[in-house]
Amino acid sequence: MTRQIRVVDHIVAQLVGAGVDFMFGVDGANIEDLYDAAHFSDGITAVLAKHEFSAATMADGYSRAGCGLGVVMATSGGGSLNVIPGLGESFTSRVPVLALIGQAPTTMDGNGSFQDTSGRNGALDAEALFTAVSVYCRRITTAGDIISALPEAISAARRGGPAVLLLPKDIQQSRLPAMPVGEFLPTKSDSDLRPLLQHIRVAKGPVIILAGEQVARDDARDELELVRSLLGASTAVVPDAKDVTGTTGLGAEALLGVTGVMGHTGVAQAIRNSAVCVIVGTRLSVTARAGLDEALSRTAVCSLGSAIPFVPCQHIHSDDLRNSLSQLATELGSTGPEPAAPTGEDPRQGELSTPQHNGRGIRYRDAIDALDEALPDRVDIVVDAGNCGAAAIHTLPVRRAGRFIVALGMGGMGYSFGAAIGMTFGRQARHESRRTIALAGDGSFFMHGMEIHTAVQYRLPITFVLFNNNAHAMCVSREQIFYHDLYSYNRFGESSLGAGLAAMFPGLHAVDVDDPRVLREALGQALSTPGPSVVSIRCSADEIPPFAPFLNERDGHHHSTVTTEVQEAIADVPSRS
């Protein structure tokens, strides 16, 4: 007689077979059966987060770190809705994530049950909601549905983006015949590289490569560097792909820096001086291309990646950059052009010029320089949105063999706390001994910083570096620059985050630093502390970060490169002003 198992046991067994080590979530009545199944599985660990948004960013960070498919699970109602912002980030940034969302029992659909999201009889429609932030969404209504739906969801997610399965509680508990673990092989596809090769072969000058986040997702760094070296090309990276090229051994001598609103000014001139610009693995959103539109319009532009960029170009589709770049290198190795000399320059020569600031606390640049000096190789860095993010993206070098993650798809504040935790779990599962650094502002901390408790609970080697300026400081800058500094909604009462966390979590190494002379020592102690640690750096909300739209507007330079950002700001002016 065929053995019968629960749907949740089938899901867990198949995920283990797909190489999933962790599921991140918050428990609740309509997801507890999945936690139960994970408890009795030797191959997977269910991690309890403090908030569903953070659970989603844990799955996102785990996936971005290259540790495999990130899995988030949440119960019905408000718990499920809290996942949506995190999935929105994964959707926009095309990060492979699987979301398992509990639902009320199907027997109560449309009958006024607690947390009914069936879409029937006036109930909220979870399928409609999650479809908007996913590449695949399916509501499971019979036990047999899961047999086809789960591999479909995994395959869809692996092509880039979140997939969602809506799981009513009675379906989770239903039984179906036990079956062998399926093989979830990544989809491989060959790209027609002839148009790209034609552009390169007829090029009468240097080639520049703009590298993006898909290079990291497809683990194609080495292949990209081989292509770059064969072409003798210069490179620049979009903000959320700082670690894909330009580190030691990966073309550091040819790196021009970061593109976009937090980027380096020399990139635009390098594009103008190039015969061909090759965009690899990015769509070049406004954040990533501000300052480049005019230069790109003068240059032949090609693209290789899974999504068509926002700029006019010859696009070649590739869901597997590792494979496509290998093919390209083979072609270039046999029939490629004579490599042009790299036009690399010291990225600091192209840094944005920020105004001198003498306010209270430690300057952003001094804090980043101290962190740069303290961090060893093989350290992963996760950066949150805001002024500290702009400073780190612009000036903090990537560690050798380390990841540098910033979530700019939606730019949700508080992302770094969960993402750092998910990444660290992934490293531990692969027996990689390294520390993760999470950089966030106090505004992000107040939103999702209590997830530090999860790092404490699991004794994870994460150092949280908090830039505490007692404000949503980027919004303070907007008030000053775009609204004449007449008022501020965005300044907070003072807080001592380090002292507060040390008192809240006994045994946690957490300190406040407001003197640049002791910052390096404080960072060194935090980095050498086993388990989690916190350094809260006092800084000023009135310091302008390296962020081009602010600097250009403040200096009265209304360049077309920042028109979109400025227009967005002007559109927000209250009618009474």
XYZ file of C-alpha atoms in Angstrom:
577
model
C 0.000 0.000 0.000
C 1.365 3.437 -0.949
C 2.388 5.528 2.042
C 0.332 8.709 2.522
C 1.939 11.957 3.706
C 0.662 15.457 4.415
C 0.960 18.165 1.799
C 3.309 20.082 4.129
C 5.590 17.043 4.428
C 5.642 16.786 0.637
C 6.609 20.473 0.363
C 9.437 20.172 2.877
C 10.829 16.987 1.301
C 10.813 18.552 -2.169
C 12.494 21.740 -0.896
C 15.239 19.690 0.746
C 15.699 17.919 -2.566
C 15.997 21.308 -4.261
C 18.876 22.251 -1.955
C 16.956 24.541 0.410
C 18.530 24.655 3.889
C 16.337 27.257 5.620
C 12.813 28.603 5.625
C 12.339 32.052 7.192
C 9.057 33.166 8.679
C 6.789 34.022 11.578
C 4.612 31.217 12.948
C 0.824 31.374 13.172
C -2.301 29.244 13.047
C -2.470 28.908 9.276
C 1.222 28.175 8.721
C 1.993 26.094 11.835
C 1.665 22.796 9.956
C 4.577 23.801 7.729
C 6.660 24.582 10.818
C 5.634 21.179 12.162
C 6.816 19.450 8.999
C 10.132 21.324 9.125
C 10.651 20.230 12.741
C 10.554 16.573 11.752
C 12.853 17.028 8.747
C 16.609 16.563 9.168
C 17.387 18.509 6.024
C 15.838 21.905 6.666
C 15.655 24.481 9.473
C 12.712 26.787 10.080
C 13.970 30.152 11.366
C 11.613 32.298 13.436
C 11.824 35.998 12.583
C 10.234 38.841 14.507
C 8.370 40.380 11.554
C 7.227 39.014 8.221
C 8.875 41.811 6.234
C 12.191 40.836 7.767
C 11.494 37.158 7.076
C 11.031 38.090 3.401
C 14.284 40.068 3.378
C 16.047 37.124 5.038
C 14.975 34.965 2.113
C 16.043 37.725 -0.286
C 19.471 38.142 1.351
C 19.995 34.373 1.458
C 19.285 34.214 -2.277
C 21.371 37.275 -3.225
C 24.320 35.823 -1.341
C 24.303 32.917 -3.781
C 23.246 30.410 -1.122
C 20.320 29.018 -3.100
C 16.591 29.619 -3.303
C 15.330 31.807 -0.467
C 12.086 30.625 1.145
C 9.757 32.759 3.266
C 6.588 31.564 4.972
C 3.836 33.479 6.702
C 0.411 32.920 8.147
C -2.805 34.420 6.831
C -4.240 37.897 7.277
C -1.933 40.664 8.462
C 1.006 38.273 8.593
C 0.685 37.540 4.897
C 0.239 41.213 4.033
C 3.464 42.082 5.868
C 5.361 39.905 3.378
C 4.272 41.947 0.358
C 6.799 44.839 0.703
C 9.662 42.353 0.936
C 8.438 40.473 -2.116
C 8.114 43.796 -3.907
C 11.845 44.294 -3.478
C 12.603 40.777 -4.714
C 10.250 41.264 -7.668
C 11.783 44.546 -8.776
C 15.334 43.271 -8.297
C 14.513 39.847 -9.824
C 15.725 37.876 -6.795
C 14.699 34.183 -6.667
C 12.412 33.709 -3.640
C 9.637 31.217 -2.872
C 6.832 32.464 -0.605
C 4.595 29.917 1.156
C 1.555 31.788 2.457
C -0.980 30.216 4.801
C -4.687 30.782 4.198
C -7.878 30.110 6.114
C -9.470 26.679 5.415
C -11.250 26.415 2.070
C -14.414 25.252 3.865
C -14.792 28.806 5.159
C -14.125 30.652 1.907
C -16.589 33.504 1.520
C -18.325 32.685 4.804
C -16.868 35.456 6.935
C -14.013 33.462 8.459
C -11.210 35.179 10.343
C -8.548 36.380 7.880
C -10.444 35.157 4.801
C -8.477 36.184 1.709
C -10.154 33.862 -0.762
C -11.569 36.718 -2.843
C -15.058 35.237 -2.493
C -18.160 37.073 -1.313
C -16.367 40.358 -0.709
C -13.266 38.910 0.956
C -9.824 40.285 0.225
C -8.285 38.506 -2.754
C -4.816 37.244 -1.802
C -4.181 35.825 -5.265
C -4.729 39.228 -6.860
C -2.494 40.926 -4.284
C 0.396 38.493 -4.536
C 0.192 38.217 -8.324
C 1.200 41.888 -8.465
C 4.498 41.216 -6.658
C 5.444 37.844 -8.086
C 6.454 36.085 -11.280
C 4.208 33.140 -10.365
C 1.222 32.874 -8.017
C -1.153 29.983 -7.494
C -3.771 29.180 -4.871
C -3.749 25.496 -4.007
C -7.287 24.142 -3.676
C -6.686 20.360 -3.741
C -3.872 18.250 -2.348
C -2.952 17.051 -5.827
C -2.383 20.620 -7.036
C 0.873 20.834 -5.109
C 2.490 18.105 -7.236
C 2.647 20.378 -10.277
C 2.484 23.774 -8.576
C 5.607 23.435 -6.427
C 8.061 22.617 -9.256
C 6.419 25.288 -11.415
C 6.913 27.855 -8.641
C 10.533 26.869 -8.036
C 11.355 27.019 -11.742
C 9.684 30.417 -12.098
C 11.543 31.831 -9.098
C 14.893 30.582 -10.357
C 14.388 32.559 -13.555
C 14.419 35.680 -11.396
C 11.786 36.905 -8.939
C 9.432 35.690 -6.223
C 6.960 32.856 -6.700
C 3.997 32.483 -4.350
C 1.958 29.486 -3.273
C -1.214 30.222 -1.281
C -1.851 27.280 1.045
C -5.221 26.932 2.845
C -4.834 25.183 6.191
C -7.032 22.227 5.340
C -5.046 21.644 2.153
C -1.784 21.734 4.098
C -3.142 18.950 6.330
C -4.525 16.893 3.457
C -2.731 13.731 2.392
C -1.338 12.498 -0.875
C 0.821 9.543 -1.907
C 4.500 9.875 -1.009
C 6.613 10.311 -4.113
C 10.296 10.602 -5.000
C 12.010 13.935 -4.678
C 11.918 15.729 -8.017
C 14.892 17.198 -9.833
C 14.748 20.973 -10.029
C 17.351 21.714 -12.645
C 17.934 25.352 -13.618
C 16.699 26.299 -17.044
C 19.539 26.635 -19.541
C 19.161 28.609 -22.714
C 21.589 29.605 -25.429
C 21.649 33.212 -26.538
C 22.093 34.459 -30.076
C 25.246 36.496 -29.543
C 25.797 37.404 -33.183
C 24.413 40.985 -32.949
C 26.627 41.714 -29.947
C 29.681 40.213 -31.612
C 29.021 42.252 -34.735
C 28.984 45.508 -32.738
C 32.222 44.582 -31.004
C 34.010 43.475 -34.176
C 33.306 46.706 -36.032
C 34.104 48.911 -33.045
C 36.645 51.616 -33.829
C 37.656 52.352 -30.276
C 37.458 51.255 -26.654
C 34.688 49.144 -25.142
C 33.078 49.877 -21.787
C 30.984 47.388 -19.795
C 28.228 48.432 -17.372
C 27.737 45.423 -15.123
C 24.617 44.697 -13.113
C 22.995 42.598 -10.455
C 22.252 39.590 -12.696
C 25.982 38.903 -12.878
C 25.868 38.156 -9.147
C 22.595 36.239 -9.370
C 24.005 33.962 -12.071
C 27.426 33.733 -10.385
C 29.086 34.945 -13.567
C 31.883 37.129 -12.160
C 34.742 35.050 -13.550
C 33.119 34.817 -16.983
C 32.543 38.572 -17.038
C 36.187 39.211 -16.157
C 37.350 36.887 -18.936
C 35.240 38.794 -21.471
C 36.465 42.117 -20.080
C 40.115 41.083 -20.340
C 39.686 39.779 -23.904
C 38.177 43.122 -24.876
C 40.597 45.222 -22.830
C 37.451 46.970 -21.636
C 36.844 49.371 -18.787
C 34.000 48.575 -16.410
C 31.532 50.349 -14.181
C 28.941 48.791 -11.896
C 25.407 49.755 -10.941
C 24.894 50.482 -7.208
C 23.449 47.069 -6.367
C 26.243 45.214 -8.171
C 29.365 46.688 -6.581
C 30.931 43.276 -6.038
C 30.572 41.772 -9.526
C 33.771 43.228 -10.956
C 36.642 45.440 -9.971
C 37.743 43.603 -6.832
C 41.198 42.045 -6.605
C 41.569 39.550 -9.420
C 38.434 40.761 -11.171
C 39.623 43.722 -13.218
C 40.299 46.193 -10.404
C 42.678 48.153 -12.621
C 39.899 48.813 -15.168
C 37.091 49.753 -12.763
C 35.724 53.261 -13.232
C 33.438 53.098 -10.205
C 29.697 53.117 -9.582
C 27.054 54.532 -11.904
C 24.043 56.690 -11.111
C 22.898 59.086 -8.414
C 25.442 57.795 -5.872
C 28.098 57.081 -8.459
C 31.355 58.393 -9.841
C 31.412 61.240 -12.284
C 34.078 59.789 -14.584
C 31.788 57.040 -15.875
C 29.880 59.333 -18.224
C 33.040 60.624 -19.877
C 34.354 57.078 -20.282
C 31.146 56.127 -22.098
C 31.536 59.134 -24.413
C 35.089 58.026 -25.193
C 34.023 54.461 -26.004
C 32.956 53.020 -29.334
C 30.649 50.438 -27.743
C 28.927 50.232 -24.369
C 27.861 46.728 -23.319
C 25.226 46.558 -20.579
C 25.409 43.209 -18.787
C 22.653 42.033 -16.472
C 20.844 45.241 -15.554
C 17.957 47.368 -16.779
C 19.677 50.641 -15.760
C 16.913 52.236 -13.714
C 17.071 55.990 -13.065
C 18.973 55.383 -9.831
C 21.615 53.503 -11.793
C 21.808 55.628 -14.940
C 21.371 59.254 -13.788
C 24.089 61.272 -15.485
C 24.569 58.741 -18.277
C 21.664 59.320 -20.673
C 23.423 61.896 -22.831
C 26.596 59.830 -23.047
C 24.676 56.644 -23.873
C 22.822 58.452 -26.663
C 26.168 59.123 -28.381
C 27.508 55.570 -28.155
C 26.544 52.246 -29.709
C 24.815 50.344 -26.878
C 24.240 46.593 -26.584
C 22.673 44.636 -23.756
C 22.951 41.065 -22.538
C 20.602 39.907 -19.793
C 17.215 38.628 -18.733
C 15.383 41.952 -19.046
C 15.428 44.757 -21.619
C 17.095 47.932 -20.277
C 15.306 51.258 -20.019
C 17.664 52.803 -22.596
C 17.603 52.223 -26.356
C 19.926 49.366 -27.229
C 20.441 46.127 -29.137
C 19.268 43.575 -26.548
C 20.205 39.886 -26.434
C 18.161 37.828 -24.010
C 19.928 35.593 -21.493
C 18.537 33.861 -18.411
C 22.000 32.424 -17.713
C 24.805 34.958 -17.940
C 27.383 32.445 -16.831
C 26.670 30.355 -19.909
C 26.220 33.302 -22.284
C 29.410 35.060 -21.191
C 31.334 31.795 -21.533
C 30.057 31.519 -25.116
C 31.003 35.132 -25.753
C 34.517 34.575 -24.383
C 34.966 31.556 -26.648
C 33.974 33.603 -29.681
C 36.179 36.523 -28.695
C 39.099 34.232 -27.989
C 39.051 32.966 -31.554
C 37.931 35.976 -33.561
C 37.912 38.906 -31.153
C 39.332 42.380 -31.834
C 42.657 43.673 -30.615
C 42.040 44.656 -26.968
C 41.954 48.379 -26.405
C 43.946 49.795 -23.520
C 41.744 50.177 -20.423
C 40.737 53.752 -19.718
C 40.530 53.103 -15.974
C 41.019 55.943 -13.538
C 41.231 56.203 -9.791
C 37.545 56.102 -8.719
C 38.277 58.735 -6.068
C 39.107 61.158 -8.868
C 35.494 60.889 -9.938
C 33.908 61.227 -6.531
C 31.014 63.573 -5.938
C 32.035 66.727 -4.116
C 30.031 67.137 -0.912
C 29.966 70.390 1.073
C 32.082 70.628 4.191
C 30.045 70.093 7.322
C 31.099 70.947 10.874
C 28.041 69.847 12.800
C 27.860 67.513 15.735
C 29.084 63.943 15.445
C 31.198 61.985 12.976
C 31.267 62.794 9.259
C 29.980 60.107 6.890
C 33.290 59.922 5.043
C 35.284 59.564 8.261
C 32.983 56.749 9.401
C 33.274 54.926 6.061
C 37.065 55.329 6.020
C 37.281 53.881 9.534
C 35.100 50.972 8.508
C 37.184 50.410 5.374
C 40.321 50.255 7.486
C 38.761 47.828 9.974
C 37.128 45.340 7.603
C 39.145 42.294 6.494
C 38.673 40.292 3.292
C 35.834 37.752 3.000
C 33.314 39.987 4.719
C 29.796 40.399 3.347
C 28.260 43.876 3.463
C 24.543 44.709 3.386
C 23.606 48.368 3.025
C 20.268 49.981 3.784
C 18.590 52.898 2.052
C 19.314 56.456 3.192
C 22.288 58.706 3.764
C 24.479 55.921 5.143
C 23.629 53.859 2.071
C 24.648 56.680 -0.262
C 27.929 57.144 1.609
C 28.733 53.427 1.562
C 27.785 52.881 -2.076
C 29.894 55.826 -3.150
C 33.006 55.307 -1.019
C 33.204 51.897 0.717
C 35.263 49.391 -1.297
C 34.024 45.838 -1.655
C 35.899 43.226 0.340
C 37.801 40.617 -1.623
C 35.641 37.457 -1.977
C 32.780 39.232 -0.204
C 29.328 40.291 -1.334
C 28.076 43.887 -1.255
C 24.284 44.026 -1.246
C 22.013 47.029 -1.437
C 18.302 46.749 -2.164
C 17.336 49.532 -4.555
C 14.389 47.845 -6.241
C 11.932 49.368 -3.788
C 14.462 50.841 -1.369
C 12.507 49.620 1.628
C 14.008 50.923 4.861
C 15.080 48.220 7.293
C 15.967 45.717 4.565
C 19.527 45.223 5.787
C 18.617 43.690 9.150
C 16.784 40.694 7.734
C 18.970 40.375 4.651
C 22.139 40.192 6.752
C 20.584 37.452 8.875
C 19.485 35.421 5.848
C 22.893 35.786 4.230
C 24.673 34.689 7.414
C 22.515 31.581 7.776
C 23.372 30.695 4.196
C 27.102 31.089 4.796
C 26.928 28.892 7.888
C 25.063 26.168 6.005
C 27.990 26.075 3.599
C 30.535 26.078 6.430
C 31.921 29.438 5.344
C 33.401 31.193 8.354
C 32.893 34.902 7.773
C 31.244 37.947 9.304
C 28.400 39.992 7.859
C 28.233 43.773 8.208
C 24.837 45.488 8.120
C 24.847 49.262 7.604
C 21.647 51.110 8.452
C 20.402 54.442 9.705
C 18.396 55.035 12.853
C 15.247 55.526 10.773
C 15.671 52.031 9.348
C 16.442 50.733 12.839
C 13.197 52.091 14.243
C 11.301 50.282 11.497
C 12.874 46.811 11.610
C 15.931 46.974 13.866
C 14.420 44.734 16.525
C 15.321 41.906 14.177
C 18.706 42.213 15.878
C 17.060 40.023 18.518
C 16.985 37.204 15.955
C 20.744 37.582 15.449
C 21.178 37.458 19.227
C 18.923 34.412 19.563
C 20.867 32.444 16.947
C 24.301 33.876 17.912
C 25.005 35.002 14.363
C 28.338 36.713 13.511
C 26.845 40.007 12.336
C 28.060 43.499 13.161
C 25.310 46.088 12.848
C 26.731 49.559 12.155
C 24.022 52.137 12.825
C 24.359 55.711 11.588
C 22.367 57.596 14.215
C 21.553 61.159 13.196
C 18.225 61.282 15.044
C 16.310 61.803 11.833
C 15.128 60.518 8.512
C 18.137 62.484 7.341
C 17.665 62.068 3.594
C 14.198 63.549 4.040
C 15.707 66.359 6.126
C 18.001 67.107 3.188
C 14.982 67.171 0.880
C 13.204 69.623 3.198
C 16.257 71.869 3.205
C 16.979 71.719 -0.519
C 13.517 71.491 -2.087
C 11.274 73.115 0.561
C 13.397 76.086 1.699
C 14.144 74.597 5.157
C 10.996 76.194 6.596
C 10.101 73.211 8.773
C 10.989 69.600 9.465
C 8.777 66.586 9.940
C 11.764 64.286 9.912
C 13.843 64.955 13.023
C 13.587 62.597 15.988
C 14.115 62.948 19.696
C 17.622 61.896 20.669
C 18.402 58.234 21.270
C 21.382 56.166 22.345
C 20.883 53.022 20.311
C 23.988 51.223 21.504
C 23.250 51.709 25.200
C 19.606 50.857 24.678
C 20.361 47.600 22.871
C 22.996 46.604 25.422
C 20.438 47.049 28.197
C 17.696 45.285 26.269
C 19.746 42.254 25.223
C 22.118 41.181 28.030
C 25.411 39.943 26.622
C 25.122 41.858 23.340
C 28.207 43.952 22.626
C 26.657 47.326 21.721
C 28.232 50.779 21.999
C 27.597 54.396 21.020
C 30.441 56.361 19.423
C 30.513 60.110 18.824
C 34.280 60.700 18.719
C 36.115 59.859 15.489
C 39.315 59.252 17.473
C 37.844 56.132 19.121
C 35.748 54.868 16.200
C 38.417 52.560 14.746
C 38.995 50.889 18.097
C 35.246 50.485 18.628
C 34.814 48.888 15.214
C 37.759 46.558 15.810
C 36.274 45.360 19.102
C 32.870 44.822 17.532
C 34.311 42.845 14.627
C 36.300 40.582 16.933
C 33.365 39.859 19.247
C 31.873 36.359 18.835
C 28.247 36.474 17.737
C 26.429 39.727 17.003
C 27.626 43.219 17.870
C 26.423 46.790 17.393
C 28.263 50.065 16.829
C 26.006 53.110 16.784
C 27.777 56.102 15.214
C 26.526 59.546 16.104
C 26.354 61.731 13.007
C 24.532 64.809 11.776
C 21.205 64.984 9.973
C 22.359 68.196 8.292
C 25.310 66.686 6.430
C 24.637 66.294 2.700
C 25.484 62.771 1.499
C 27.141 61.937 -1.849
C 23.842 61.954 -3.730
C 23.875 63.746 -7.079
C 20.287 65.113 -7.140
C 20.873 66.905 -3.822
C 24.285 68.232 -4.761
C 23.256 69.477 -8.196
C 20.105 71.167 -6.927
C 21.906 72.729 -3.976
C 24.592 74.145 -6.270
C 22.028 75.365 -8.786
C 23.151 72.948 -11.509
C 19.896 71.866 -13.113
C 21.454 69.256 -15.354
C 19.279 66.970 -17.413
C 20.973 64.106 -15.582
C 18.909 64.795 -12.476
C 15.718 66.050 -14.088
C 13.680 63.004 -13.145
C 14.689 63.172 -9.483
C 14.040 66.908 -9.278
C 10.649 66.561 -10.935
C 9.685 63.885 -8.414
C 10.610 66.226 -5.587
C 8.683 69.185 -6.998
C 5.599 67.037 -7.481
C 5.526 66.420 -3.728
C 5.216 70.111 -2.761
C 2.101 70.629 -0.582
C -0.497 72.865 -2.178
C -0.343 75.432 0.634
C 3.350 76.069 -0.012
